[in-house]
Tab-separated table of C-alpha atoms in Angstrom:
chain	number	residue	atom	x	y	z
A	26	MET	CA	71.578	2.180	6.092
A	27	GLU	CA	70.628	-0.354	3.862
A	28	GLN	CA	68.033	0.741	1.341
A	29	LYS	CA	64.259	-0.606	1.497
A	30	SER	CA	62.553	-2.348	-0.843
A	31	LYS	CA	59.721	-0.789	-2.829
A	32	VAL	CA	56.626	-2.224	-2.952
A	33	TYR	CA	53.555	-0.583	-4.748
A	34	PHE	CA	49.952	-0.823	-3.640
A	35	THR	CA	46.570	0.079	-5.260
A	36	LYS	CA	43.252	-0.397	-3.903
A	37	VAL	CA	42.046	-0.572	-7.400
A	38	ILE	CA	41.515	-3.962	-8.479
A	39	THR	CA	40.901	-4.224	-12.313
A	40	PRO	CA	42.745	-6.182	-14.943
A	41	GLU	CA	44.147	-2.938	-16.643
A	42	LYS	CA	45.665	-1.982	-13.188
A	43	LEU	CA	47.987	-4.778	-13.219
A	44	ILE	CA	49.884	-3.209	-16.224
A	45	GLU	CA	50.340	-0.270	-14.513
A	46	MET	CA	51.574	-1.945	-11.390
A	47	TYR	CA	54.044	-3.734	-13.534
A	48	LYS	CA	55.354	-0.488	-14.918
A	49	LYS	CA	55.905	1.032	-11.493
A	50	LEU	CA	58.781	-1.732	-11.037
A	51	ASN	CA	60.895	0.114	-13.870
A	52	ILE	CA	62.005	-3.500	-15.077
A	53	GLU	CA	61.545	-4.532	-18.470
A	54	LEU	CA	61.213	-8.350	-18.762
A	55	LYS	CA	62.693	-9.491	-22.130
A	56	GLY	CA	62.865	-12.385	-24.248
A	57	ASN	CA	60.624	-15.277	-23.889
A	58	ILE	CA	58.444	-14.463	-20.777
A	59	GLY	CA	57.184	-16.797	-18.554
A	60	VAL	CA	54.010	-15.873	-16.732
A	61	LYS	CA	53.393	-18.090	-13.544
A	62	ILE	CA	49.898	-18.471	-12.522
A	63	HIS	CA	47.925	-20.768	-10.274
A	64	SER	CA	45.464	-22.902	-12.543
A	65	GLY	CA	43.152	-23.569	-9.456
A	66	GLU	CA	42.257	-27.110	-8.375
A	67	LYS	CA	39.091	-28.732	-9.465
A	68	GLY	CA	36.034	-27.712	-7.648
A	69	ASN	CA	37.972	-24.479	-6.437
A	70	LYS	CA	35.840	-21.050	-6.822
A	71	ASN	CA	38.473	-18.646	-5.264
A	72	PHE	CA	41.350	-18.962	-7.645
A	73	ILE	CA	41.962	-15.962	-10.069
A	74	LYS	CA	40.036	-16.312	-13.164
A	75	PRO	CA	42.201	-15.846	-16.535
A	76	GLU	CA	40.054	-13.127	-17.832
A	77	PHE	CA	41.554	-10.958	-14.985
A	78	TYR	CA	45.100	-11.588	-16.067
A	79	LYS	CA	44.715	-11.270	-19.759
A	80	PRO	CA	45.510	-7.674	-20.179
A	81	ILE	CA	48.930	-7.933	-18.613
A	82	VAL	CA	49.664	-11.273	-20.197
A	83	ASP	CA	48.910	-9.676	-23.566
A	84	TYR	CA	51.061	-6.521	-22.906
A	85	LEU	CA	53.943	-8.842	-22.366
A	86	ASP	CA	53.361	-11.321	-25.071
A	87	GLY	CA	53.828	-13.734	-22.390
A	88	THR	CA	53.311	-17.739	-21.999
A	89	ILE	CA	51.130	-18.948	-19.226
A	90	ILE	CA	53.152	-21.589	-17.143
A	91	GLU	CA	52.133	-23.828	-14.687
A	92	THR	CA	53.305	-27.072	-13.097
A	93	ASN	CA	51.711	-30.412	-12.161
A	94	THR	CA	50.757	-30.942	-8.450
A	95	SER	CA	51.716	-33.840	-6.502
A	96	GLY	CA	49.398	-36.606	-4.815
A	97	GLY	CA	49.724	-39.232	-7.185
A	98	ASN	CA	46.674	-41.073	-7.730
A	99	ASN	CA	44.862	-39.508	-4.935
A	100	PRO	CA	41.324	-38.341	-6.195
A	101	LEU	CA	41.707	-35.166	-4.303
A	102	PHE	CA	44.239	-33.747	-6.811
A	103	PHE	CA	43.168	-33.591	-10.286
A	104	ARG	CA	46.595	-31.825	-11.448
A	105	THR	CA	48.732	-34.331	-10.961
A	106	LYS	CA	49.009	-35.895	-14.436
A	107	THR	CA	49.525	-33.442	-17.462
A	108	GLU	CA	46.295	-34.754	-19.371
A	109	GLN	CA	44.221	-34.199	-16.426
A	110	HIS	CA	45.809	-30.742	-15.848
A	111	LEU	CA	45.347	-29.828	-19.380
A	112	LYS	CA	41.667	-30.776	-19.270
A	113	LEU	CA	41.320	-28.578	-16.116
A	114	LEU	CA	43.388	-25.638	-17.669
A	115	GLU	CA	40.608	-25.842	-20.551
A	116	ASP	CA	37.621	-26.286	-18.170
A	117	HIS	CA	38.888	-23.303	-16.212
A	118	GLY	CA	39.360	-20.931	-19.205
A	119	TRP	CA	43.167	-20.752	-19.374
A	120	THR	CA	43.582	-22.422	-22.772
A	121	LYS	CA	40.417	-20.644	-24.169
A	122	THR	CA	41.965	-17.396	-23.272
A	123	PHE	CA	45.391	-17.509	-23.966
A	124	LYS	CA	47.042	-18.831	-27.133
A	125	LYS	CA	50.159	-19.938	-25.001
A	126	VAL	CA	49.937	-22.171	-22.280
A	127	GLU	CA	52.633	-24.494	-20.875
A	128	ILE	CA	53.180	-27.347	-18.189
A	129	LEU	CA	56.654	-26.913	-17.227
A	130	ASP	CA	56.832	-30.477	-16.083
A	131	SER	CA	54.914	-32.153	-18.667
A	132	GLU	CA	57.388	-34.421	-19.735
A	133	PRO	CA	60.252	-36.003	-17.689
A	134	PRO	CA	62.821	-35.827	-16.841
A	135	ASP	CA	62.899	-33.239	-14.491
A	136	GLU	CA	65.829	-30.678	-14.293
A	137	ILE	CA	67.739	-30.840	-10.801
A	138	ILE	CA	69.273	-27.851	-9.223
A	139	GLU	CA	71.632	-27.384	-6.591
A	140	VAL	CA	70.469	-25.335	-3.500
A	141	LYS	CA	73.409	-23.307	-1.912
A	142	ASN	CA	73.565	-22.828	1.758
A	143	PRO	CA	70.540	-25.082	2.089
A	144	LEU	CA	68.677	-25.167	5.333
A	145	ARG	CA	67.110	-28.502	4.724
A	146	ILE	CA	67.242	-29.713	1.146
A	147	ASN	CA	70.114	-29.546	-1.022
A	148	LYS	CA	68.431	-29.831	-4.417
A	149	ASN	CA	65.322	-28.911	-6.129
A	150	TYR	CA	63.350	-30.606	-8.834
A	151	ILE	CA	61.764	-28.399	-11.581
A	152	GLY	CA	60.173	-29.042	-15.015
A	153	LYS	CA	62.714	-29.198	-17.783
A	154	ASN	CA	60.512	-26.667	-19.878
A	155	THR	CA	61.559	-24.017	-17.331
A	156	LYS	CA	64.921	-23.547	-19.158
A	157	LYS	CA	62.744	-21.881	-22.331
A	158	TYR	CA	62.174	-18.804	-20.404
A	159	ASP	CA	64.454	-15.898	-20.320
A	160	SER	CA	62.457	-13.559	-17.802
A	161	ILE	CA	59.311	-14.587	-15.313
A	162	LEU	CA	56.490	-12.573	-14.105
A	163	VAL	CA	55.006	-13.918	-11.119
A	164	LEU	CA	51.341	-13.486	-10.620
A	165	ALA	CA	50.437	-14.753	-7.041
A	166	HIS	CA	46.896	-14.872	-5.428
A	167	PHE	CA	47.676	-13.835	-1.822
A	168	LYS	CA	45.348	-15.949	0.389
A	169	GLY	CA	45.883	-18.699	3.275
A	170	HIS	CA	46.963	-22.031	2.802
A	171	GLY	CA	46.395	-25.468	4.635
A	172	LEU	CA	50.134	-26.080	5.028
A	173	GLY	CA	52.096	-23.033	4.298
A	174	GLY	CA	49.907	-21.054	6.664
A	175	TYR	CA	49.451	-18.504	3.686
A	176	GLY	CA	50.179	-18.461	0.013
A	177	GLY	CA	52.037	-15.551	-2.052
A	178	ALA	CA	54.970	-14.634	-4.099
A	179	LEU	CA	57.303	-17.028	-1.839
A	180	LYS	CA	55.010	-20.207	-2.441
A	181	GLN	CA	54.750	-19.595	-6.207
A	182	LEU	CA	58.619	-19.395	-6.431
A	183	SER	CA	59.045	-22.697	-4.270
A	184	ILE	CA	56.170	-24.944	-4.787
A	185	GLY	CA	54.585	-23.168	-7.724
A	186	PHE	CA	57.769	-23.872	-9.911
A	187	ALA	CA	58.736	-27.337	-8.563
A	188	SER	CA	57.579	-30.557	-10.548
A	189	SER	CA	55.386	-33.044	-9.278
A	190	ILE	CA	58.293	-34.934	-7.759
A	191	GLY	CA	59.651	-31.910	-6.519
A	192	LYS	CA	56.662	-30.657	-4.577
A	193	THR	CA	56.925	-34.387	-3.098
A	194	TYR	CA	60.655	-33.914	-2.426
A	195	ILE	CA	59.908	-30.628	-0.644
A	196	HIS	CA	56.909	-31.512	1.177
A	197	SER	CA	59.033	-34.398	2.743
A	198	ALA	CA	62.119	-32.388	3.517
A	199	GLY	CA	64.066	-34.745	0.965
A	200	LYS	CA	63.111	-38.167	2.102
A	201	ASN	CA	60.441	-39.109	-0.389
A	202	MET	CA	60.366	-38.628	-4.180
A	203	ASP	CA	56.955	-40.763	-4.832
A	204	PRO	CA	53.938	-38.419	-5.348
A	205	ASN	CA	51.792	-41.427	-4.731
A	206	LYS	CA	53.284	-41.421	-0.971
A	207	LEU	CA	52.985	-37.629	-0.459
A	208	LEU	CA	50.543	-37.637	2.278
A	209	GLU	CA	52.334	-40.231	4.062
A	210	THR	CA	55.757	-38.110	4.282
A	211	PHE	CA	54.679	-34.522	5.148
A	212	CYS	CA	57.273	-32.838	7.185
A	213	GLU	CA	56.636	-30.308	10.253
A	214	ASP	CA	55.367	-26.934	9.735
A	215	LYS	CA	58.799	-25.340	10.680
A	216	VAL	CA	60.816	-27.632	8.531
A	217	PHE	CA	58.526	-27.212	5.387
A	218	LYS	CA	59.063	-23.640	5.497
A	219	GLU	CA	62.788	-24.170	5.346
A	220	CYS	CA	62.546	-26.648	2.614
A	221	MET	CA	60.139	-24.020	0.906
A	222	ALA	CA	62.772	-21.256	1.085
A	223	ASP	CA	65.605	-23.648	-0.297
A	224	ALA	CA	63.540	-24.381	-3.171
A	225	ALA	CA	62.488	-20.786	-4.046
A	226	SER	CA	66.166	-19.678	-3.746
A	227	THR	CA	66.890	-21.652	-6.842
A	228	ILE	CA	64.518	-19.752	-9.010
A	229	VAL	CA	65.552	-16.215	-7.934
A	230	GLU	CA	69.393	-17.726	-8.361
A	231	ARG	CA	68.564	-18.213	-11.968
A	232	TYR	CA	66.189	-15.461	-12.665
A	233	ARG	CA	67.662	-12.600	-10.250
A	234	GLY	CA	67.241	-9.116	-12.127
A	235	LYS	CA	64.835	-10.928	-14.596
A	236	MET	CA	61.849	-11.374	-12.415
A	237	ALA	CA	58.978	-9.238	-11.219
A	238	PHE	CA	56.280	-10.098	-8.781
A	239	ILE	CA	52.409	-9.033	-8.505
A	240	ASN	CA	50.262	-10.314	-5.544
A	241	SER	CA	46.590	-9.840	-5.970
A	242	MET	CA	44.675	-9.603	-2.473
A	243	ILE	CA	41.218	-10.557	-3.595
A	244	ASN	CA	39.008	-13.782	-2.653
A	245	ILE	CA	40.777	-14.010	0.520
A	246	SER	CA	40.313	-17.531	1.921
A	247	VAL	CA	42.058	-19.355	4.740
A	248	ASP	CA	42.461	-21.978	1.924
A	249	CYS	CA	44.654	-22.179	-1.114
A	250	ASP	CA	43.818	-22.567	-4.673
A	251	CYS	CA	45.095	-25.966	-4.383
A	252	ASP	CA	42.014	-27.089	-2.329
A	253	GLY	CA	38.871	-28.490	-4.145
A	254	ASN	CA	36.896	-27.717	-1.461
A	255	ALA	CA	38.264	-24.280	-0.164
A	256	LYS	CA	36.148	-21.985	2.372
A	257	PRO	CA	34.912	-18.796	0.968
A	258	PRO	CA	36.617	-15.548	1.487
A	259	CYS	CA	37.034	-14.864	5.065
A	260	MET	CA	38.019	-11.077	4.122
A	261	LYS	CA	37.083	-8.399	1.641
A	262	ASP	CA	39.332	-7.660	-1.127
A	263	ILE	CA	42.376	-5.493	-0.211
A	264	GLY	CA	44.182	-4.628	-3.236
A	265	ILE	CA	47.021	-5.413	-5.592
A	266	LEU	CA	50.898	-4.902	-4.682
A	267	SER	CA	53.865	-5.263	-6.933
A	268	SER	CA	57.496	-5.393	-6.558
A	269	THR	CA	60.912	-6.813	-7.603
A	270	ASP	CA	61.475	-8.100	-3.834
A	271	PRO	CA	59.278	-10.952	-3.411
A	272	VAL	CA	60.079	-11.155	0.543
A	273	ALA	CA	59.067	-7.515	0.866
A	274	LEU	CA	56.000	-7.935	-1.165
A	275	ASP	CA	54.738	-10.859	0.884
A	276	GLN	CA	55.711	-8.875	4.183
A	277	ALA	CA	53.720	-6.012	2.893
A	278	CYS	CA	50.596	-8.207	2.247
A	279	LEU	CA	51.181	-9.816	5.748
A	280	ASP	CA	51.149	-6.589	7.116
A	281	LEU	CA	47.969	-5.400	5.375
A	282	ILE	CA	46.337	-8.533	6.961
A	283	TYR	CA	47.542	-7.899	10.390
A	284	ASN	CA	46.742	-4.240	10.431
A	285	SER	CA	43.285	-4.438	8.848
A	286	ASP	CA	40.232	-3.894	10.701
A	287	GLN	CA	38.158	-6.602	9.167
A	288	GLU	CA	36.801	-9.115	11.505
A	289	GLY	CA	37.567	-11.921	8.952
A	290	LYS	CA	41.442	-11.283	9.736
A	291	LYS	CA	41.143	-13.322	13.001
A	292	ASP	CA	40.436	-16.559	10.930
A	293	LEU	CA	43.341	-16.143	8.482
A	294	ILE	CA	45.995	-15.257	11.096
A	295	ASN	CA	45.063	-18.154	13.010
A	296	ARG	CA	45.811	-20.146	10.045
A	297	ILE	CA	49.011	-18.429	9.161
A	298	GLU	CA	50.165	-18.816	12.821
A	299	SER	CA	49.047	-22.552	13.486
A	300	LYS	CA	51.059	-23.462	10.481
A	301	VAL	CA	54.230	-20.910	11.346
A	302	GLY	CA	53.752	-19.223	8.281
A	303	LEU	CA	55.884	-16.383	8.919
A	304	HIS	CA	58.906	-18.462	9.313
A	305	ILE	CA	59.153	-18.652	5.492
A	306	ILE	CA	60.147	-14.864	5.516
A	307	ASP	CA	63.005	-15.448	7.832
A	308	CYS	CA	64.285	-18.469	5.822
A	309	ALA	CA	64.233	-16.530	2.276
A	310	ILE	CA	66.289	-13.612	4.055
A	311	HIS	CA	68.635	-16.292	4.779
A	312	HIS	CA	69.102	-17.211	1.157
A	313	GLY	CA	69.166	-13.556	0.103
A	314	ILE	CA	65.941	-13.686	-1.596
A	315	GLY	CA	64.772	-10.279	-0.269
A	316	ARG	CA	64.495	-7.871	2.569
A	317	LYS	CA	61.699	-7.491	5.061
A	318	GLU	CA	62.040	-3.899	5.060
A	319	TYR	CA	60.002	-1.943	2.669
A	320	GLU	CA	58.539	1.279	1.306
A	321	LEU	CA	54.992	1.141	0.442
A	322	ILE	CA	54.083	3.374	-2.504
A	323	ASN	CA	50.226	4.136	-2.960
A	324	VAL	CA	49.005	4.201	-6.418
A	325	GLU	CA	45.774	5.819	-7.097
């Protein structure tokens, strides 16, 4: 019988607890460590603040890594250009809190990675600076998402690592590489999840055995941190989860939502299901990214 993946869970939500949740994984990230975060769109109030992540990043002597978003010159998106994104990183406290902060696709050209056994797209575009990192800690804010249904570790691996062009390519199922035409070329919900899984698989393939994942279930809105006008949280904070398996990690978070007795879960579940959000789990399994079956281990 195939072994279940281990997922650690704590209701204690403190910056220092992140270090303990990382140590529980019994993995030592080595070399030049990139710490993938979401910087938060301009106007967003739900994104996880840099102070919360500071102890774990300092412990690993890691570098905060981010990527530019897509959307071209659309005023709804402030992080599309490196200069603007750097300004927002400063405004949101990232460059003040951490000495090492890098936008992976700050300069062209992108690195192009082949997708093995693709469901929809056969390549992924990522920032060329990704190659500088030997291992990765993915810090994901678990919440809803306007297109993905939900955002967690798998979204960070896919959209989170893709360059601005790469995000456009994923959102259009490979039909468009012009960020200025992003809103004109969105693919349908199920296809989008398949494209996300395709992209995520390339990052996992590169860093397999050299990645750790922590999902923080706080400030849980139906909207993503990429939304400058995101709705306020619809649920109370739940906790912090960690794993070396991003599929099991996201599945555990989803189960905590579905099994919650909070009234606000209805809004989030509606967002997830209306966008076929659970489909990405099966697509990730197709790529061998992880398992759906897990053992939830409580950490006091």
